[in-house]
XYZ file of C-alpha atoms in Angstrom:
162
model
C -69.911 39.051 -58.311
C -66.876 37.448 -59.882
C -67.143 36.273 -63.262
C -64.743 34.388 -65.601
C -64.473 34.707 -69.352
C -63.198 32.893 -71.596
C -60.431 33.573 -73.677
C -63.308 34.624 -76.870
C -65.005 36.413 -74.833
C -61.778 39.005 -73.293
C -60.963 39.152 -77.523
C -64.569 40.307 -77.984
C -64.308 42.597 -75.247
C -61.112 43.970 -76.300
C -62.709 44.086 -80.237
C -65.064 46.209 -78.723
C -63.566 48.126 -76.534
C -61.145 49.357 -79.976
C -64.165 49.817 -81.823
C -65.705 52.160 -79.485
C -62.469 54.090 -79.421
C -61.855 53.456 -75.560
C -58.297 54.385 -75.208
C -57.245 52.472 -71.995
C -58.247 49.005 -70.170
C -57.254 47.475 -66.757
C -56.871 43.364 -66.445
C -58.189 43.652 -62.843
C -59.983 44.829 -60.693
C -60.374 42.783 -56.976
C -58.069 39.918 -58.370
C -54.124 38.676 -58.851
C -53.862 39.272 -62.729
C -50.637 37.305 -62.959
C -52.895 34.116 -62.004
C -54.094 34.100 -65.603
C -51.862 32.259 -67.901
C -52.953 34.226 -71.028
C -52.486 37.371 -69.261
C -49.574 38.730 -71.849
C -51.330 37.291 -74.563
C -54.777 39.263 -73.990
C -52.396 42.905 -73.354
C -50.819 41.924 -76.595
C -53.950 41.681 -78.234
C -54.991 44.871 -76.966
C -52.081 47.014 -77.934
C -52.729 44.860 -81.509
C -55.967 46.337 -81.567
C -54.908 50.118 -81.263
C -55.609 50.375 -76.904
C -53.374 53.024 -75.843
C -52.872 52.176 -72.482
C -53.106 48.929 -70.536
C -52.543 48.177 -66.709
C -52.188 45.740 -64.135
C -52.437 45.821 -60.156
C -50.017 42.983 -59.036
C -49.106 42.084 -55.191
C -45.987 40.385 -57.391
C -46.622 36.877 -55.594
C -46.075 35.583 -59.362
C -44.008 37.614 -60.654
C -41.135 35.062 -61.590
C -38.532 35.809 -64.608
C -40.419 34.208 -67.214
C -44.005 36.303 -66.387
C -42.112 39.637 -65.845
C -40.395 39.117 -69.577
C -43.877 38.189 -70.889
C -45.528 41.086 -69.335
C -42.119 43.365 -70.996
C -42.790 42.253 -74.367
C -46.609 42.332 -73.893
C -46.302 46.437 -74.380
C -47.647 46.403 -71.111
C -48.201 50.750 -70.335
C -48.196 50.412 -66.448
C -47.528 48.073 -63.915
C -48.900 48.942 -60.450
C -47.522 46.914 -57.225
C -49.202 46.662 -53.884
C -46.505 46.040 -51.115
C -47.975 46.635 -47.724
C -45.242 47.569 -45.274
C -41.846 49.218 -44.824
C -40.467 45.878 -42.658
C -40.537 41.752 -43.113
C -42.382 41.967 -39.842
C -45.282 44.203 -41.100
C -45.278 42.630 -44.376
C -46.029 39.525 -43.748
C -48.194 41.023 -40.533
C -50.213 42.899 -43.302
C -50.050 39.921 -45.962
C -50.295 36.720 -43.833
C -49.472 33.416 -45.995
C -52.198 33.098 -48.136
C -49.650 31.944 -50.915
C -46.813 29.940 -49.722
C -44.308 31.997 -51.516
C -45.838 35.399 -50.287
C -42.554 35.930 -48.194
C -41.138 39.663 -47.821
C -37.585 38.180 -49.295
C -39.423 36.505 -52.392
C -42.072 39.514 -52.969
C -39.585 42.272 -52.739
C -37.083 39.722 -54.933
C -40.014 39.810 -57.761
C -40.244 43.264 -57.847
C -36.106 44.028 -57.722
C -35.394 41.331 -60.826
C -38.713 42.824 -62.773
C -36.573 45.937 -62.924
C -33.268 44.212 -64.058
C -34.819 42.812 -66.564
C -36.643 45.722 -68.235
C -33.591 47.540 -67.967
C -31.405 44.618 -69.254
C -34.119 44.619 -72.436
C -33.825 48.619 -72.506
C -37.352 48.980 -72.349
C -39.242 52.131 -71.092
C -42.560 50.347 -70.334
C -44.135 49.566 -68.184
C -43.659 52.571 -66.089
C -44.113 51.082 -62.453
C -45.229 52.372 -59.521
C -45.530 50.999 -55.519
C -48.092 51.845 -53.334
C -48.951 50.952 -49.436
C -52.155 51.344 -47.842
C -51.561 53.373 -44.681
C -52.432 51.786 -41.600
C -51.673 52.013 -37.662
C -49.241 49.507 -38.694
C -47.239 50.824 -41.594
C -47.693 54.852 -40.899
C -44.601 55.081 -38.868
C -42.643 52.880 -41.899
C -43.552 55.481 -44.814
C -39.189 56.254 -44.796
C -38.033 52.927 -44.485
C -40.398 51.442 -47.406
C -39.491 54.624 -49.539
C -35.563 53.605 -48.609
C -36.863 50.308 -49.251
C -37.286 51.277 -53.231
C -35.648 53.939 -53.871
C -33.193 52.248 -56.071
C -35.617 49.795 -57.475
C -38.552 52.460 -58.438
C -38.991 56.018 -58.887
C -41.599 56.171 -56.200
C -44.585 58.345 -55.956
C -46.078 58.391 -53.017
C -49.557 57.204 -52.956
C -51.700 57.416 -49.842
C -55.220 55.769 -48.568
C -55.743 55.567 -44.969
C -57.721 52.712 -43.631
């Protein structure tokens, strides 16, 4: 079950969640984060409210110039990106066009300018990380999608076999 809160209700949360001393807080679980207009706003909030750490999962469909400098100056801890293949061809095999922008070229073009820009702003967060699910398909593409980033991200390699 999917439900949708208002912008209250994620303060509340957050309100409690610093009242209870709970040091950390993820802004999704099953769901593109960067869909939420607000989304800076709320991780703003939290850091306000003395959260230590705050995360995102991001396939970085969205992730234009304007919602990557957001997310910078949000205080944003960690930024976690799902890219599902070492090729175009198992890319977009692996992440058919659901979005009309979810192109190999524009995905890994998100995810190459989200680093010039935190380095342009001299920022240290959010540390960022890539992962890819291992399949039949992208097994025998762990070196090319590790060549793929290796200038972007410092890349640990996360695993789950499917």
């Amino acid at each position: 079950i999917q439900v949708r809160l208002g912008n209250e209700q994620r303060s509340d949360l957050i309100d409690q969640a610093a009242e209870m001393g709970i040091p950390s807080i993820k802004f999704n679980w099953r769901s593109e984060p960067l869909l939420h207009p607000k989304l800076s706003d709320f991780i703003s909030y939290a850091k306000s409210k003395g959260i230590l750490e705050t995360m995102i999962n991001t396939n970085a469909t969205n992730l234009n110039e304007k919602t990557a400098n957001k997310l910078i100056d949000s205080g944003l801890d960690f930024l976690i990106y799902s890219f599902d293949g070492g090729t175009k061809e198992t890319y977009e095999k692996m992440r058919p066009g659901r979005f009309e922008d979810n192109t190999f070229e524009k995905v890994y073009g998100n995810i190459v300018n989200f680093n010039k820009i935190k380095k342009l702003k001299n920022k240290k967060f959010p540390y960022t990380k890539i992962q890819m699910i291992l399949t039949e398909d992208t097994h025998e593409e762990k070196d090319q999608f590790f060549d793929l980033f290796k200038d972007v991200l410092k890349i640990r390699m996360k695993t789950s076999l499917v």
